[in-house]
Coordinates of C-alpha atoms in Angstrom, one line a residue:
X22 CA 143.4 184.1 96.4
X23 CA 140.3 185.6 98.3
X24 CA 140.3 184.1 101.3
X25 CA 143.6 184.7 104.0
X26 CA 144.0 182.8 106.9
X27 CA 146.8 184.1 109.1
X28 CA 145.5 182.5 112.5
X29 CA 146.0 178.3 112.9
X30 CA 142.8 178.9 114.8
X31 CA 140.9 179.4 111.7
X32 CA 142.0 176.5 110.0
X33 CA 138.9 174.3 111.3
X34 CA 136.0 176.2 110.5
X35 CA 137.9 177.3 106.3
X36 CA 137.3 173.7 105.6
X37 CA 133.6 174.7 105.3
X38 CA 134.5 178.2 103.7
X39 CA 133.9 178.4 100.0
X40 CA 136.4 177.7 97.9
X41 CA 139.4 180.4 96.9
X42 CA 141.3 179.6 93.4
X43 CA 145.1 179.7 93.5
X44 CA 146.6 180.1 89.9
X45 CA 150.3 179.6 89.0
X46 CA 152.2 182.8 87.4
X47 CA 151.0 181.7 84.1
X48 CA 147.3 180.5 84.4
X49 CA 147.8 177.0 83.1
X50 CA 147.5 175.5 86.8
X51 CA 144.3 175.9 88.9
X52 CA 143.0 174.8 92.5
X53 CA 140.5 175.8 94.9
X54 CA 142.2 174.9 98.6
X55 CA 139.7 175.3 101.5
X56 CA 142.5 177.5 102.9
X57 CA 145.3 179.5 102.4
X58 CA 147.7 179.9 105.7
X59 CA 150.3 182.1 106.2
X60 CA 153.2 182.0 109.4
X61 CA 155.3 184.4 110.5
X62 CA 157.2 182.0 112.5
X63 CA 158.4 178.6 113.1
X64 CA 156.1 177.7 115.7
X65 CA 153.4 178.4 113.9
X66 CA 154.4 175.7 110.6
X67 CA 154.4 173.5 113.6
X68 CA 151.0 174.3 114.7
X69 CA 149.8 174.5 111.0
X70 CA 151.2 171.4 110.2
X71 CA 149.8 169.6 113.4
X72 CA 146.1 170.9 112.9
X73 CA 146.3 169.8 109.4
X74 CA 147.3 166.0 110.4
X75 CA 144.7 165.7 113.0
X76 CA 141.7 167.1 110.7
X77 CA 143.4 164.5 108.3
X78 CA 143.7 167.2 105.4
X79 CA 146.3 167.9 103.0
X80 CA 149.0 170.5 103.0
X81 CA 151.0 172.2 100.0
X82 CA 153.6 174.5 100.2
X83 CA 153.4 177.6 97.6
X84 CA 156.1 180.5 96.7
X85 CA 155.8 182.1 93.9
X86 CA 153.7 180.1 92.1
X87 CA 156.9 180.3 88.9
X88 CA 156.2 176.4 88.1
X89 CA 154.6 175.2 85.3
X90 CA 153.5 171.5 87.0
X91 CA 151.2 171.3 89.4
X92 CA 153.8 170.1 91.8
X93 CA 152.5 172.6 94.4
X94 CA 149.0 172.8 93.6
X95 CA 146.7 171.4 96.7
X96 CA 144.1 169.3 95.9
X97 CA 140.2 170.1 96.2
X98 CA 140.2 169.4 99.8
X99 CA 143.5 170.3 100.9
X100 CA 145.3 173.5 102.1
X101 CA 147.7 175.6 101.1
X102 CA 150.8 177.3 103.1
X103 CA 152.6 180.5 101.8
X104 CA 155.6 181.2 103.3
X105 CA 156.1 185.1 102.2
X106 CA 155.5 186.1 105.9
X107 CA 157.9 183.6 106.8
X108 CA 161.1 185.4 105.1
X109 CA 163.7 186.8 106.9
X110 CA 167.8 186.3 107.8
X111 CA 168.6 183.9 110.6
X112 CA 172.0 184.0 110.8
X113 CA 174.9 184.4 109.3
X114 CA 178.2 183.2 109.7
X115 CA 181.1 185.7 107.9
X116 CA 184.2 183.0 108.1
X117 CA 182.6 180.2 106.5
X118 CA 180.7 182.7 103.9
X119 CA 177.7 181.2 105.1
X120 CA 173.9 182.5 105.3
X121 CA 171.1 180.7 106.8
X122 CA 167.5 182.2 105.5
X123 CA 163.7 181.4 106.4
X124 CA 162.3 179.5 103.6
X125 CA 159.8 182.2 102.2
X126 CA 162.7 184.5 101.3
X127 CA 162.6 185.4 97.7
X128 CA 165.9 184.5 95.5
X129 CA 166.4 188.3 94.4
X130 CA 165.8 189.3 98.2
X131 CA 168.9 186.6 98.9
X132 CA 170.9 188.1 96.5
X133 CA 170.9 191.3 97.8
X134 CA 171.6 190.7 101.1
X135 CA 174.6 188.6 99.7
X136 CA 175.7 191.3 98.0
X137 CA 175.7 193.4 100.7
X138 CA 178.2 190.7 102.3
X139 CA 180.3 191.1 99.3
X140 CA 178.9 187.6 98.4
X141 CA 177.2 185.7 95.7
X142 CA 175.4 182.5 94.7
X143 CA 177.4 180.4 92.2
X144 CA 174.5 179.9 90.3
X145 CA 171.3 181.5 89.1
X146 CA 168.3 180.7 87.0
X147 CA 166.6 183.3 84.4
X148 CA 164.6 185.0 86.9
X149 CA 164.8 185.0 90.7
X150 CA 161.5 185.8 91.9
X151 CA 160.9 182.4 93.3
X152 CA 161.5 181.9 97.3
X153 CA 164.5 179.7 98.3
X154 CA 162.4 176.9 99.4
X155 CA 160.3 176.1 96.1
X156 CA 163.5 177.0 93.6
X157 CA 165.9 174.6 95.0
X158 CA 162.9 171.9 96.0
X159 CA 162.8 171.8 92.2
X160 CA 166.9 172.0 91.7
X161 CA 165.9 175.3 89.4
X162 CA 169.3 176.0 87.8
X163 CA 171.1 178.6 85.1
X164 CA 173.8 177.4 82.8
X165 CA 177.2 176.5 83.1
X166 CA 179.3 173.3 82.3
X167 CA 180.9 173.2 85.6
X168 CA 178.6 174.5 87.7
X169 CA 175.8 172.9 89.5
X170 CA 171.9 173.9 90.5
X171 CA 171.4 176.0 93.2
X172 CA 170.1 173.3 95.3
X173 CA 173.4 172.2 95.3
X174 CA 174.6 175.8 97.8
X175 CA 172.4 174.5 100.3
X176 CA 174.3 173.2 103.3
X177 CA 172.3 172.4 105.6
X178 CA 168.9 173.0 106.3
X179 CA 165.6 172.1 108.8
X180 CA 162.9 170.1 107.8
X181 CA 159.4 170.1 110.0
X182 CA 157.8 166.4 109.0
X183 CA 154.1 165.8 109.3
X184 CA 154.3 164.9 113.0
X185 CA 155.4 168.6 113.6
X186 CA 158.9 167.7 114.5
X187 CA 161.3 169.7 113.6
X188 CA 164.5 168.2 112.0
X189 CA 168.4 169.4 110.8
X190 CA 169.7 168.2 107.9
X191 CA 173.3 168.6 106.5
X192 CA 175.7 166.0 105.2
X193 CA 177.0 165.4 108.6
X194 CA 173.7 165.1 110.7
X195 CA 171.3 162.7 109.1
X196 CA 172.8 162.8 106.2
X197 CA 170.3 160.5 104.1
X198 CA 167.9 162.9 105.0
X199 CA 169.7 165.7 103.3
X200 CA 170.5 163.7 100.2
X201 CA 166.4 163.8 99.7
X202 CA 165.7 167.2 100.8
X203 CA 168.2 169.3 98.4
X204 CA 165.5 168.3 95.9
X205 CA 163.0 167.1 97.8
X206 CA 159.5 168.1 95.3
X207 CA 157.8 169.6 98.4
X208 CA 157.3 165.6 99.6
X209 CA 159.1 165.3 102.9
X210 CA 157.9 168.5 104.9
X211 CA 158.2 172.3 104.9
X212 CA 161.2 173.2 104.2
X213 CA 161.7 175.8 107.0
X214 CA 165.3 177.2 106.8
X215 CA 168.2 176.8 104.8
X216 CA 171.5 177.4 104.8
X217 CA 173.6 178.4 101.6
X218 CA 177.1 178.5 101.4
X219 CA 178.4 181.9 99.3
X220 CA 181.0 182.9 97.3
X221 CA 183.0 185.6 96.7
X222 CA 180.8 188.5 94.4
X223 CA 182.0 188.7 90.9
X224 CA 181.1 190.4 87.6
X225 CA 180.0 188.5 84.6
X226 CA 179.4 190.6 81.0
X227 CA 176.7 189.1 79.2
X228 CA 177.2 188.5 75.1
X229 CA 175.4 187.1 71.9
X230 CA 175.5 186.5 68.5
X231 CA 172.1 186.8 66.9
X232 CA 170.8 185.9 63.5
X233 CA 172.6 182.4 63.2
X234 CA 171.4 179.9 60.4
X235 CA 170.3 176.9 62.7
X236 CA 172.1 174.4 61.1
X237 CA 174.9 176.1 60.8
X238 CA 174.8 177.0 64.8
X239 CA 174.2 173.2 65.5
X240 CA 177.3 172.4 63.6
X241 CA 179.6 175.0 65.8
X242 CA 178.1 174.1 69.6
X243 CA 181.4 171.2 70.4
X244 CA 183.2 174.5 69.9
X245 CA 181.1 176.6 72.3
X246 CA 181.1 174.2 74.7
X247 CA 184.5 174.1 74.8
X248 CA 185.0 177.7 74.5
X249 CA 182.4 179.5 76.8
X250 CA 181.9 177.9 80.7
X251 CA 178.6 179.5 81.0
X252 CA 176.4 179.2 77.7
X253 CA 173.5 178.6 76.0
X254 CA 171.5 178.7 72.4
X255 CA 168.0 179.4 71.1
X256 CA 166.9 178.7 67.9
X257 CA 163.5 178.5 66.4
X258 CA 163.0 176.3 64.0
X259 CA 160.7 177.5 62.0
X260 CA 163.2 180.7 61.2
X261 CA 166.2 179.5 59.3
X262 CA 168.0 182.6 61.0
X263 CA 166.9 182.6 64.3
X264 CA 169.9 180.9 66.3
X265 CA 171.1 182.9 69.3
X266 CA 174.2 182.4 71.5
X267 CA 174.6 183.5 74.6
X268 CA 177.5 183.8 76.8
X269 CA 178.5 185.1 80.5
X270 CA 181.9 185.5 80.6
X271 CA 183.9 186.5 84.2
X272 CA 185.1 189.8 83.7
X273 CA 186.8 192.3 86.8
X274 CA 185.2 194.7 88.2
X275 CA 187.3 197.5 86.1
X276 CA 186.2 196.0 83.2
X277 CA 182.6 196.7 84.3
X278 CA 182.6 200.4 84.3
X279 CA 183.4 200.4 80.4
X280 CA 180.1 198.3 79.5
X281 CA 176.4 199.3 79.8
X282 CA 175.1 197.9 83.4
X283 CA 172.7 195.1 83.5
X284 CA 169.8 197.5 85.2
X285 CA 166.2 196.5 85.8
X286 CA 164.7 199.8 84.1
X287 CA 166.3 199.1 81.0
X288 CA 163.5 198.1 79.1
X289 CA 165.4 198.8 75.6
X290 CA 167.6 196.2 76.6
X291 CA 165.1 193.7 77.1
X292 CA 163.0 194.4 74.5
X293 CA 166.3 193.9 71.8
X294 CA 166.5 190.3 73.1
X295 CA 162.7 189.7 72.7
X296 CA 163.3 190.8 69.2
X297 CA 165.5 188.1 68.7
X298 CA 163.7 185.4 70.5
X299 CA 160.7 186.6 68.3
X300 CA 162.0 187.0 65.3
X301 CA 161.8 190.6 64.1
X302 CA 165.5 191.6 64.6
X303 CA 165.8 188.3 61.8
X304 CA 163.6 190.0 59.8
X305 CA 164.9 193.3 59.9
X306 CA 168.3 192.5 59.8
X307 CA 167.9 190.6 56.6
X308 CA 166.6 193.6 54.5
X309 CA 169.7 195.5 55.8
X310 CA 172.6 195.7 54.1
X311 CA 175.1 192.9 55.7
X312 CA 178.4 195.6 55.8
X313 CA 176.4 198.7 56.8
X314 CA 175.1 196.0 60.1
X315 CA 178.7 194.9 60.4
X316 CA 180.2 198.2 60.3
X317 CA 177.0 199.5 63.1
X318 CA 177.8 196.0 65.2
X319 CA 181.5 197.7 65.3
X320 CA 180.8 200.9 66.0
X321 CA 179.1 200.0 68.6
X322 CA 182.0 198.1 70.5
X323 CA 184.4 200.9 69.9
X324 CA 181.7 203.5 71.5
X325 CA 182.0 201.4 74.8
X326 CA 185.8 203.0 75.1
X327 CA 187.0 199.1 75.6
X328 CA 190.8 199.0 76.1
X329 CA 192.6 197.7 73.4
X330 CA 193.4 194.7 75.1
X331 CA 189.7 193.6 75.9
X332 CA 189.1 194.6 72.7
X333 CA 191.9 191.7 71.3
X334 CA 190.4 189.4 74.0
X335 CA 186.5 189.5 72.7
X336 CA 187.8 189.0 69.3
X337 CA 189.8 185.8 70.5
X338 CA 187.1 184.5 72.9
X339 CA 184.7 185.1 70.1
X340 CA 186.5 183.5 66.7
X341 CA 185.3 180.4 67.4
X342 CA 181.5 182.3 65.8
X343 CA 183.8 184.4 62.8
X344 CA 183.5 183.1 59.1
X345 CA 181.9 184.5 55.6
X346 CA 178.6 185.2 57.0
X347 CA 178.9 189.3 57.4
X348 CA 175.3 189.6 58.3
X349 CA 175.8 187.8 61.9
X350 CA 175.9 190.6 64.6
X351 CA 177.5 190.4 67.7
X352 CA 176.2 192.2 70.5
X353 CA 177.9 192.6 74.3
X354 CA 174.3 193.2 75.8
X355 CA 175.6 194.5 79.5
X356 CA 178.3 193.6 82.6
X357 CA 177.3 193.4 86.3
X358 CA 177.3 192.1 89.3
X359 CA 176.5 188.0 88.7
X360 CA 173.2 188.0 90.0
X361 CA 172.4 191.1 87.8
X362 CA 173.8 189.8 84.4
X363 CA 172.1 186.3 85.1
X364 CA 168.9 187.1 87.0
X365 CA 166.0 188.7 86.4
X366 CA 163.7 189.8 89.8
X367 CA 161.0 190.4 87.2
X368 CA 159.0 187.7 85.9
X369 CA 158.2 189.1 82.5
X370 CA 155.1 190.6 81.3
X371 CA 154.3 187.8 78.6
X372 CA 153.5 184.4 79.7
X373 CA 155.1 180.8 77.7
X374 CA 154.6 177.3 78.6
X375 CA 157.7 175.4 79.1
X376 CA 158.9 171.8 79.1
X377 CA 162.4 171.2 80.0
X378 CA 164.3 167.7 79.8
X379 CA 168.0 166.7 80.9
X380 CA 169.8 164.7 78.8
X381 CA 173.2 163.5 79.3
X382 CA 175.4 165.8 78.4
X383 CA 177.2 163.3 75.5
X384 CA 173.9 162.8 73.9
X385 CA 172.3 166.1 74.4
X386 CA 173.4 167.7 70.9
X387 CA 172.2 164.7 69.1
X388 CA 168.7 164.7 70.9
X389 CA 168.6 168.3 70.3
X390 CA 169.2 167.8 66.1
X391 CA 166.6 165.1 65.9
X392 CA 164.2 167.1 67.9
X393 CA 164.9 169.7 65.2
X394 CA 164.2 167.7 62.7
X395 CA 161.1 166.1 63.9
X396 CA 159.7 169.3 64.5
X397 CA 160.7 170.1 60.7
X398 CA 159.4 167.0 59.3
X399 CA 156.0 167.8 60.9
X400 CA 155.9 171.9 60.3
X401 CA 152.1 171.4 58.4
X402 CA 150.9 171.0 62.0
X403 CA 152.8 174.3 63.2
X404 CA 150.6 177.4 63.6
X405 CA 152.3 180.0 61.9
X406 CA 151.3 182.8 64.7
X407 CA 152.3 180.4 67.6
X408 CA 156.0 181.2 68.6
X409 CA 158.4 178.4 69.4
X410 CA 161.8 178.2 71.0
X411 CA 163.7 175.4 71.4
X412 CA 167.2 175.9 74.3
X413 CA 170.0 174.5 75.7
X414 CA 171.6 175.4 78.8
X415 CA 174.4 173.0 80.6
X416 CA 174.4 171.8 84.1
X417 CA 177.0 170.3 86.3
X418 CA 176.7 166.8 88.0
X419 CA 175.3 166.9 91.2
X420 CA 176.9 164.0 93.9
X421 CA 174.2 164.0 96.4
X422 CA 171.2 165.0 95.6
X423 CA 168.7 162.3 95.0
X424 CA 165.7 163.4 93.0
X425 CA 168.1 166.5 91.5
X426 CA 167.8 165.7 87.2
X427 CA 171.3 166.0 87.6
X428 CA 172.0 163.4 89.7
X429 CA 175.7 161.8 89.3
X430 CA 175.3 163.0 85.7
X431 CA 176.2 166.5 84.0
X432 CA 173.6 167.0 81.5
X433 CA 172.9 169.0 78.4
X434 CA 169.1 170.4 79.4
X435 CA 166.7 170.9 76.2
X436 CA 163.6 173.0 76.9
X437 CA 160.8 173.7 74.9
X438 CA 159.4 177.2 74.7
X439 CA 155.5 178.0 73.5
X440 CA 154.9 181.3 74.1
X441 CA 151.9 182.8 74.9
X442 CA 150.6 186.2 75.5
X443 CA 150.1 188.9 78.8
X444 CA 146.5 186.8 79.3
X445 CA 147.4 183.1 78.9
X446 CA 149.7 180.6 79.0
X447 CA 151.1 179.5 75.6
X448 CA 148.9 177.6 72.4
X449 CA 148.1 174.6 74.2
X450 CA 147.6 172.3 70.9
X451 CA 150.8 173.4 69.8
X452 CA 152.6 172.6 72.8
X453 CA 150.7 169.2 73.5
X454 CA 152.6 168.8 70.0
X455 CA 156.3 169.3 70.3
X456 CA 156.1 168.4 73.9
X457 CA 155.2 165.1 72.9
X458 CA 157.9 165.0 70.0
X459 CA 160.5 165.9 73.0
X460 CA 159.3 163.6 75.8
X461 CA 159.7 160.7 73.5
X462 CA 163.1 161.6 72.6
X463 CA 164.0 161.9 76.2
X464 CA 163.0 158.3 77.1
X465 CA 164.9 157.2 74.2
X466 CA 167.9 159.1 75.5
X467 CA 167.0 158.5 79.2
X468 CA 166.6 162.2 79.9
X469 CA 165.2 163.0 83.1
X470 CA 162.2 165.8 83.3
X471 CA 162.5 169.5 85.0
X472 CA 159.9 169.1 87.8
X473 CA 158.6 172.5 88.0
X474 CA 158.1 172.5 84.4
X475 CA 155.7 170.4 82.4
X476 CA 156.0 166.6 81.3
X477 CA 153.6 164.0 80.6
X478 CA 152.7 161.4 83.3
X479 CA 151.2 158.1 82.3
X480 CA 150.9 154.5 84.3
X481 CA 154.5 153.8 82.5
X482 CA 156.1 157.1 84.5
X483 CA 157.0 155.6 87.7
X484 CA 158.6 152.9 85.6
X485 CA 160.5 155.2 83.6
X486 CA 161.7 157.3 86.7
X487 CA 163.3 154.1 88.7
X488 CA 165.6 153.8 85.2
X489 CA 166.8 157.4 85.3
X490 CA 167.0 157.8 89.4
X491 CA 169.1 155.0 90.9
X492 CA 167.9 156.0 94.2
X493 CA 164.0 156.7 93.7
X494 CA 163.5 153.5 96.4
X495 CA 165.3 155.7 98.8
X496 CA 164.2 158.6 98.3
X497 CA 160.0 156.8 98.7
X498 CA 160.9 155.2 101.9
X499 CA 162.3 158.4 103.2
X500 CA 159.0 160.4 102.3
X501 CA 157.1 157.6 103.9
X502 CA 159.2 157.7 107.0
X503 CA 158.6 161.4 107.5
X504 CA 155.3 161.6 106.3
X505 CA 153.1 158.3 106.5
X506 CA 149.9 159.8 106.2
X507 CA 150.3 161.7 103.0
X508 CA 149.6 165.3 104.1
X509 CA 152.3 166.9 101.8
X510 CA 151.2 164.7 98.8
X511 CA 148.8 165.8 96.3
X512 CA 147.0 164.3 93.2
X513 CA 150.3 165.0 91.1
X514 CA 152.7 163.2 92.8
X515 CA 150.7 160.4 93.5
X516 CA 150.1 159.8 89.9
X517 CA 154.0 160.6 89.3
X518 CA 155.1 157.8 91.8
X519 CA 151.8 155.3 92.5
X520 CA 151.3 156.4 96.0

């Protein structure tokens, strides 16, 4: 972005200014606001928000940019709001464990002021380098069977409409209000505080079993489920030995000091699990001799000085992985603090394109092994030097939320991965592909779509969206009530909802 405008009083005379381009973190989405604004305070959203209403313009609100829809992009003629100046703690409250932040904090900012509190959040995504306001405006969420989004910490929160009021919302003061805002796609207002309720810090060690034979992984995931609270798998299909499991398991604090720390300068660390997601540690591994890797995978464990007892307990929680196949390595890959072991504050150096779809959770396996095998059945299309992934991660049902994919529903959440490269997003034919493949399966299976991520929209979506939300009605009228004229809509969600 070029052009900064930190004074409201500027606003008028940016509309003639040329153009600046935004871009999202990776490329794929572009727009040229007439303005970018940037508050320090409350009173100034208010002011921001009333100039832009009488000059009858458009408004967006931008954090980090970490979304692969255009849900945030302003249009052509509109502006657009960052809220990094607009970041700090409001107050906290020690009995109830409870933090209220300015929306423009970053998540990895959050989490270490929680853990300064001796706190944490229940629930993390892959990275935290989005702010609190656009991660939980999109219901961003990790894994875990029983646990929730982390829209679903929020509290309470304040909400400035597009007539510059200023509004509280919790689930005792207007608490339809709140049901829309947890995940309320940047449509109601700016979201200018929130107010997340903590829990007790904890230590999770993160684990995986690489070089799986996909089928054979598909087979075992009713006994993973079962097994493992937080988890997830990767495979690519296109590599017969490509599945990956990973698990966080709770572990206490004691336990910690025995097990390599999940630390940001650890590049060896990341790079090992890039090997598998790409391929090479496959490869590799498969030249090896399987005992001389089985007898390295064990050496390993024993050099972490593991008491005896955690030792009997990994091979327990683990058995449900153990048969004939020798050449299957198990790696613990670190043990931190939650937010550490879960979380990156990095975005990564190389850029993907991702769709992600949530599928109830009783038909998620079965979408996920006929996506596989439509994917297979049409492998002469695949680009051999194109990288794809294919995950699941598992979510919890969410009770209030209205637009949160997760909605009354726990759901097993399929996302596509096309990688791409430091430059550019990922191979956009090859995406346009399997992203196609999956969005079909998810309307068979009534899955519901990730909405910082990519999905299709067509005249039918609107259609589709009243079947999978029971309370899209709602959720319209309480956007039109709090912002008739538009101001925080843009082309997107227009399209999205035939506004």
């Amino acid at each position: 972005m070029r052009l900064l405008f930190t004074s409201v009083s500027v606003i008028a005379a940016a509309v003639s200014a040329a153009a600046a381009e935004w871009k999202n973190w990776e490329g794929g989405v572009v727009a040229h606001p007439v303005a970018l604004v940037t508050p320090t305070s409350e009173d100034e959203i208010v002011q921001i928000v009333n100039a832009v209403s009488t000059q009858n313009l458009t408004l967006k609100l931008v954090g980090a940019g970490h979304s692969w829809s255009p849900i945030a992009a302003p249009d052509g003629g509109g502006a657009l709001m960052s809220l990094d100046s607009y970041n700090s703690v409001v107050s906290v409250d020690r009995e109830k464990m409870q933090i209220t932040v300015q929306g423009g904090m970053r998540l990895y900012e959050l989490n270490e002021i929680l853990d300064e509190f001796g706190w944490a959040l229940p629930q993390l995504g892959a990275v935290s380098v989005q702010s609190v306001a656009g991660a939980t405006q999109t219901a961003t969420h990790g894994t875990g069977r029983e646990l929730g989004t982390i829209s679903e910490a929020i509290v309470s929160l304040s909400l400035i409409a597009a007539n510059g009021t200023v509004i509280t919302a919790s689930p005792e003061v207007n608490p339809e209000l709140f049901a829309a805002a947890r995940v309320g796609l940047g449509a109601l207002g700016v979201v200018s505080t929130l107010t997340f309720q903590a829990v007790p810090k904890y230590y999770l060690e993160r684990s995986l079993v690489v070089n799986y034979d996909v089928e054979e992984l598909l087979e075992k995931v009713p006994a993973l489920y079962e097994q493992f609270p937080r988890m997830q798998f990767v495979v690519q299909p296109f590599r017969q030995l490509s599945g990956m499991v990973i698990a966080y398991t709770e572990i206490d604090e004691a336990v910690v000091q025995n097990i390599r720390r999940c630390r940001p300068e650890e590049e060896e660390e990341e790079e090992e699990v890039q090997k598998v997601l790409n391929g090479t540690a496959g490869e590799a591994e498969e030249e090896d001799d399987p005992m001389e890797l089985a007898a390295e995978a064990l050496a390993q464990e024993l050099a972490r000085n593991l008491t005896l007892e955690r030792r009997a307990e990994r091979r327990k929680e683990w058995a449900v992985l153990s048969d004939t196949r020798i050449s299957r390595v198990y790696r613990s890959t670190c043990a931190d603090a939650s937010f550490k072991a879960m979380s990156s504050a990095r975005a990564g150096s190389s850029k993907f394109t991702e769709m992600e779809l949530f599928f109830p959770v009783e038909k998620s396996l079965d979408a996920f092994k006929e996506f596989i095998q439509r994917i297979w059945s049409l492998s002469d299309l695949h680009r051999n030097y194109v990288r794809v992934q294919v995950m699941m991660r598992y979510v919890s049902a969410d009770p209030v939320s209205y637009m949160s994919p997760e909605y009354e529903r726990t759901t097993g959440v399929i996302s596509l991965i096309v990688s791409g490269t430091r430059a550019g997003p990922g191979d956009l034919r090859e995406f346009q592909l399997w992203s196609a493949v999956l969005q079909s399966i998810g309307e068979k299976y009534g899955a519901r779509f990730h909405w910082g991520k990519k999905y299709i929209i067509s005249p039918y979506t609107k259609f589709y969206l009243s079947l999978v939300y029971p309370k899209l009605d709602e959720f319209l009228q309480i956007r039109e009530d709090m912002d008739p004229k538009g101001i925080f809509l843009n082309q997107h969600l227009k399209e999205m909802f035939l506004l």
